Coordinates of N, CA and C in Angstrom, one line a residue:
X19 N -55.2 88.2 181.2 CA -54.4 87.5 180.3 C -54.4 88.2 179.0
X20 N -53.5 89.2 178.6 CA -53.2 89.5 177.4 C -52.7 89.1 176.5
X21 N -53.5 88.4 175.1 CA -53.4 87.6 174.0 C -53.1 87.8 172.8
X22 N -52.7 87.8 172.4 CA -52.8 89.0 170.7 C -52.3 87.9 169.9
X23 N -53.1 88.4 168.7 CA -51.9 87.9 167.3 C -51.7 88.9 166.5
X24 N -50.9 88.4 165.6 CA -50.4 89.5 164.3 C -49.5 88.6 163.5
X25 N -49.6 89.1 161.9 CA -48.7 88.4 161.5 C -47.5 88.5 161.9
X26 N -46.4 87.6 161.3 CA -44.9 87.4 161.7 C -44.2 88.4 161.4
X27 N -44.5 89.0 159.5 CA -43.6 89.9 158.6 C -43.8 91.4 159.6
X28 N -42.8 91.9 159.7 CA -42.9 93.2 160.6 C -42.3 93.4 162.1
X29 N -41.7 94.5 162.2 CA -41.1 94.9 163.8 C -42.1 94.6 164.4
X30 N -41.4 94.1 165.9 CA -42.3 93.6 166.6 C -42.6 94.9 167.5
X31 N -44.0 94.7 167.8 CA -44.3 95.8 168.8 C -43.7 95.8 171.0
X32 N -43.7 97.3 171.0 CA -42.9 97.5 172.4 C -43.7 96.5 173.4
X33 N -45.2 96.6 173.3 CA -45.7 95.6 174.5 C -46.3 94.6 174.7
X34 N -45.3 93.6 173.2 CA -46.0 92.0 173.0 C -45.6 91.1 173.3
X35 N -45.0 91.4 174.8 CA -44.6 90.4 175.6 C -44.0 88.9 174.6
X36 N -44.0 87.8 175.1 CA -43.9 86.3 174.6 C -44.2 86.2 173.2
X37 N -43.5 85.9 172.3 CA -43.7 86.4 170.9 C -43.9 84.9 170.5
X38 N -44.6 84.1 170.1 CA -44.6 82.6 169.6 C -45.3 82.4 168.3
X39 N -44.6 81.3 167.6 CA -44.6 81.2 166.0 C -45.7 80.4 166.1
X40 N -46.7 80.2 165.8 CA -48.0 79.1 166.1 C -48.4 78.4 164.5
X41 N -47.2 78.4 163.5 CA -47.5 77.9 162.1 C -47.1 76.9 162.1
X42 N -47.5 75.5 161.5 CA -46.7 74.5 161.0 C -45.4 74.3 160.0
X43 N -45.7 75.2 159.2 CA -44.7 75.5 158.4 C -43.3 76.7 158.8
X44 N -42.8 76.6 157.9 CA -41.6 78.1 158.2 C -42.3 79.0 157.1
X45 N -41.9 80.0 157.9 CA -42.9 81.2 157.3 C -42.3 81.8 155.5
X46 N -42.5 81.8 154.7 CA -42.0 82.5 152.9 C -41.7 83.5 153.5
X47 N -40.5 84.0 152.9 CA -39.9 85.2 153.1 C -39.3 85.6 154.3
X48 N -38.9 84.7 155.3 CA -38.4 84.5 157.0 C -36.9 83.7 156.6
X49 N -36.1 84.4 157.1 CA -34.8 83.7 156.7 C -34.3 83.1 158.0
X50 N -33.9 82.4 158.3 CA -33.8 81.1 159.4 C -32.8 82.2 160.6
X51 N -32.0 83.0 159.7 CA -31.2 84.0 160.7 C -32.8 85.4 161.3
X52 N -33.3 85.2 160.8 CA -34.3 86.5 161.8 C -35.3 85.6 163.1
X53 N -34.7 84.3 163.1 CA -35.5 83.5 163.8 C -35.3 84.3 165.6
X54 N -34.6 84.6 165.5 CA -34.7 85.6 167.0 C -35.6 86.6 167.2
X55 N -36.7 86.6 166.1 CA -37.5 87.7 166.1 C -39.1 87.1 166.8
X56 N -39.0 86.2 167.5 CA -39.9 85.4 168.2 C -39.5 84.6 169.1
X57 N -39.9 84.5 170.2 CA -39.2 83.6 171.6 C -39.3 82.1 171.4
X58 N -41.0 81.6 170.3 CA -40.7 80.4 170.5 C -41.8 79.8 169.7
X59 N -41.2 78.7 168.5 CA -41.7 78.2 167.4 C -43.0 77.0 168.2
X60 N -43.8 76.9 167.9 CA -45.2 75.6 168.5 C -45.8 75.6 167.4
X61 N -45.2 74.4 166.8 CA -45.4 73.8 165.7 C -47.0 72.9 166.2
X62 N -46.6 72.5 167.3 CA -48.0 71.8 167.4 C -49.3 71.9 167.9
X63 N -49.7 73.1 168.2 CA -50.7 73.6 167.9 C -51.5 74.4 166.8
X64 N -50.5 74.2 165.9 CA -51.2 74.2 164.5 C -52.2 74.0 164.0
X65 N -53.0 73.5 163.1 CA -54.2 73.0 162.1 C -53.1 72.2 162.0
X66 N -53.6 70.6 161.7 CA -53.4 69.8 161.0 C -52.8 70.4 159.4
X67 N -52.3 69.6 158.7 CA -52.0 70.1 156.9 C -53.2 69.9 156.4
X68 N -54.1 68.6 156.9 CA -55.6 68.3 156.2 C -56.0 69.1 156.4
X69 N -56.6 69.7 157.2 CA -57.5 70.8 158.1 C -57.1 72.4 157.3
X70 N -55.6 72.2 156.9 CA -55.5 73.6 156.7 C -55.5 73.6 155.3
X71 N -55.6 72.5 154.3 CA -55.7 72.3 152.9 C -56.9 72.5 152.7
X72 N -57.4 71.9 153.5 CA -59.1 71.8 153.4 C -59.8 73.3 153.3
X73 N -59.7 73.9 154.2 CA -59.8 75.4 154.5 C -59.6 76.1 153.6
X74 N -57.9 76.4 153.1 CA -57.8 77.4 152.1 C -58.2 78.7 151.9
X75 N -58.2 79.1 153.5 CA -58.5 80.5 153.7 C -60.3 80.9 152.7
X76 N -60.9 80.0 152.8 CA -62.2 80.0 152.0 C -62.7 81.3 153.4
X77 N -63.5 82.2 152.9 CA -63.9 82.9 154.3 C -65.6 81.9 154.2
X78 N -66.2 81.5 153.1 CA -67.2 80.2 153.2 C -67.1 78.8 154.6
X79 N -65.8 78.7 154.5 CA -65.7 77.8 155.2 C -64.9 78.0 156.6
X80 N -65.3 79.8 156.9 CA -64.4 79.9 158.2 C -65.0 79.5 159.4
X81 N -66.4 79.2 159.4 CA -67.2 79.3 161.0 C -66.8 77.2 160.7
X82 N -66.6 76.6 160.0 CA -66.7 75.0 159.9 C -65.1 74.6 160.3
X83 N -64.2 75.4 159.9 CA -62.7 75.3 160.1 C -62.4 75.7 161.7
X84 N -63.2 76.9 162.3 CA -62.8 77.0 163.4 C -63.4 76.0 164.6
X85 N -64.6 75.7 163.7 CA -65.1 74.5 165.0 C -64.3 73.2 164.9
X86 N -63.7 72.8 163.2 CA -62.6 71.5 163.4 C -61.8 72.1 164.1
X87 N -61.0 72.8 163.8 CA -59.8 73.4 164.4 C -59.9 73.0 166.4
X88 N -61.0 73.4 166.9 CA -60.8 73.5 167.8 C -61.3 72.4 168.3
X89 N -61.8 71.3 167.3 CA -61.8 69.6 167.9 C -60.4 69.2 168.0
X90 N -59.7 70.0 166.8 CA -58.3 69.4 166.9 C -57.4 69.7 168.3
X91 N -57.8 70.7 169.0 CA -56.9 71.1 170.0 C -57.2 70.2 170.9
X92 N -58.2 69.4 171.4 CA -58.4 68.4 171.9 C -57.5 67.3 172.1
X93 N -57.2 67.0 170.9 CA -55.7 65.6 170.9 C -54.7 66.0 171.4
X94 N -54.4 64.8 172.1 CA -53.0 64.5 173.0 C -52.1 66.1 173.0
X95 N -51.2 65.3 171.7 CA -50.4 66.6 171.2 C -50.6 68.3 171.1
X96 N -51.7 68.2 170.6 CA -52.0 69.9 170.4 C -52.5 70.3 172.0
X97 N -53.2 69.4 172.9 CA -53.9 70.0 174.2 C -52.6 70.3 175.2
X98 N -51.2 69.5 175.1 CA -49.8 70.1 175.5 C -50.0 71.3 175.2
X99 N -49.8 71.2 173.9 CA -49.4 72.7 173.2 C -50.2 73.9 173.6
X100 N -51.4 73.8 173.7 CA -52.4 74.7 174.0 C -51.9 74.8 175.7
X101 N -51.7 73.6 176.5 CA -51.6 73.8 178.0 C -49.9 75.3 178.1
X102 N -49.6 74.6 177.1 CA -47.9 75.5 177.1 C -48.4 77.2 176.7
X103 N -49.2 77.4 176.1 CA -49.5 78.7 175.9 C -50.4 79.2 176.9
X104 N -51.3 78.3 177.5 CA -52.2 78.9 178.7 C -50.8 79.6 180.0
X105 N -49.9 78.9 179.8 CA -48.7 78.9 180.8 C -48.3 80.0 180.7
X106 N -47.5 80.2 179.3 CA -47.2 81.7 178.6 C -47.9 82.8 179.2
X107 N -49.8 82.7 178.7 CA -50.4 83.6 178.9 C -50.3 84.1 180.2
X108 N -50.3 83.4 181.1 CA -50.1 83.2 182.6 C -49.5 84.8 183.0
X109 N -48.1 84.7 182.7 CA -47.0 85.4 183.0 C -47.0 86.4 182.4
X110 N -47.8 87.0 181.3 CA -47.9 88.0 180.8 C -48.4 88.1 179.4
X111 N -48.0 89.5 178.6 CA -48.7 89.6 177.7 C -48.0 88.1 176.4
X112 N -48.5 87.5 175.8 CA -48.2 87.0 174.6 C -48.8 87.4 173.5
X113 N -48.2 87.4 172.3 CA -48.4 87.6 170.8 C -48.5 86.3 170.4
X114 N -49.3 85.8 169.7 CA -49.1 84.7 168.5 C -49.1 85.1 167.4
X115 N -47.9 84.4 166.5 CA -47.5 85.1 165.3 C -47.7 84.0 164.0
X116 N -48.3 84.3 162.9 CA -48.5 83.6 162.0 C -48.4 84.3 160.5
X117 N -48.0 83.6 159.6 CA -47.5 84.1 158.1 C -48.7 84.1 157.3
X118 N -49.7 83.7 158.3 CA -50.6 83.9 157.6 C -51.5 85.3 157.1
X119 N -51.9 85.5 155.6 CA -51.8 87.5 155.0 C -53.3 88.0 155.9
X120 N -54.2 86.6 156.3 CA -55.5 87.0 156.8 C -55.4 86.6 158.4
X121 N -55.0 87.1 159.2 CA -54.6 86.7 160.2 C -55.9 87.0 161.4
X122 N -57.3 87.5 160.5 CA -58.3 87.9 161.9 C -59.4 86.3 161.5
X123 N -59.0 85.9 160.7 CA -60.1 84.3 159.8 C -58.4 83.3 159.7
X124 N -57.6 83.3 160.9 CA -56.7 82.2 161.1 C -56.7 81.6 162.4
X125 N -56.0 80.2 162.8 CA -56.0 79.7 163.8 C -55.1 80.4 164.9
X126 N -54.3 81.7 164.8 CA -53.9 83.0 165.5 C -55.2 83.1 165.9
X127 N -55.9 83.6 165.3 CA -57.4 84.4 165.6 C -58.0 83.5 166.7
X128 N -57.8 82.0 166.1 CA -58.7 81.4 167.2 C -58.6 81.1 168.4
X129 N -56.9 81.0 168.7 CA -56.2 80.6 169.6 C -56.4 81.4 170.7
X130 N -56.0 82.8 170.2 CA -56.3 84.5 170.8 C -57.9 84.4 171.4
X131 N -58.8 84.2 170.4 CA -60.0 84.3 171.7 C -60.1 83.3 172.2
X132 N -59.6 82.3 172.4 CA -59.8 80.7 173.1 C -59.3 81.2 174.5
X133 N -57.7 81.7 174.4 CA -56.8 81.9 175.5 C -57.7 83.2 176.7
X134 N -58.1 84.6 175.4 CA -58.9 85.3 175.9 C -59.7 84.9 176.9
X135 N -60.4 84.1 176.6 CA -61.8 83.8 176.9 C -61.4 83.3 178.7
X136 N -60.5 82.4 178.6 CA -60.8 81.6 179.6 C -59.9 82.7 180.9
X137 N -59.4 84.2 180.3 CA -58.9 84.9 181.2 C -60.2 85.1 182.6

């Protein structure tokens, strides 16, 4: 199961299979017409907005964010969402893409070795 992230801003690369938006938000500087530049927005496997206000990209509070984060994937909603990308992973390579500028201390990062892992 090949997993990757990377940010959003940038040509996508030749072998990143399933390209998916994993932000809650719409990305600054993504204009709603380049939205073809990813197969598929999952809004709900995101961080909560608490969880990701909270955080604030503190690198202090990255090992405490990744362990909420990943109580969060637990609920209802987000464990779909997570089931939907195990599915992706399935079939081949996926990218997860985020606007986020630190993308190896984001829930990209976490998602990627979560999915990793359980290859």
């Amino acid at each position: 199961m090949a997993v990757t992230y990377r940010r959003i801003h940038g040509a996508p690369g030749p072998d990143e299979g399933v390209r998916v938006l994993v932000d809650r938000l719409w990305p600054r500087g993504l204009a709603k017409e380049e939205e073809a530049g990813f197969d598929e927005w999952l809004r709900a496997v995101a961080p909560s907005t608490d969880l990701r206000r909270w955080y604030g990209h503190d690198p202090d509070r990255w090992a405490e964010f990744r362990s909420r984060y990943l109580a969060e994937l637990e609920e209802p909603e987000q464990a779909g969402a997570l089931a939907h990308l195990r599915e992706l992973a399935g079939r081949g390579p996926l990218t997860l893409l985020t606007a986020t500028r630190e993308a190896d201390r984001s829930h990209a990062a976490v998602l990627a070795d979560l999915l990793s892992a359980e290859a």
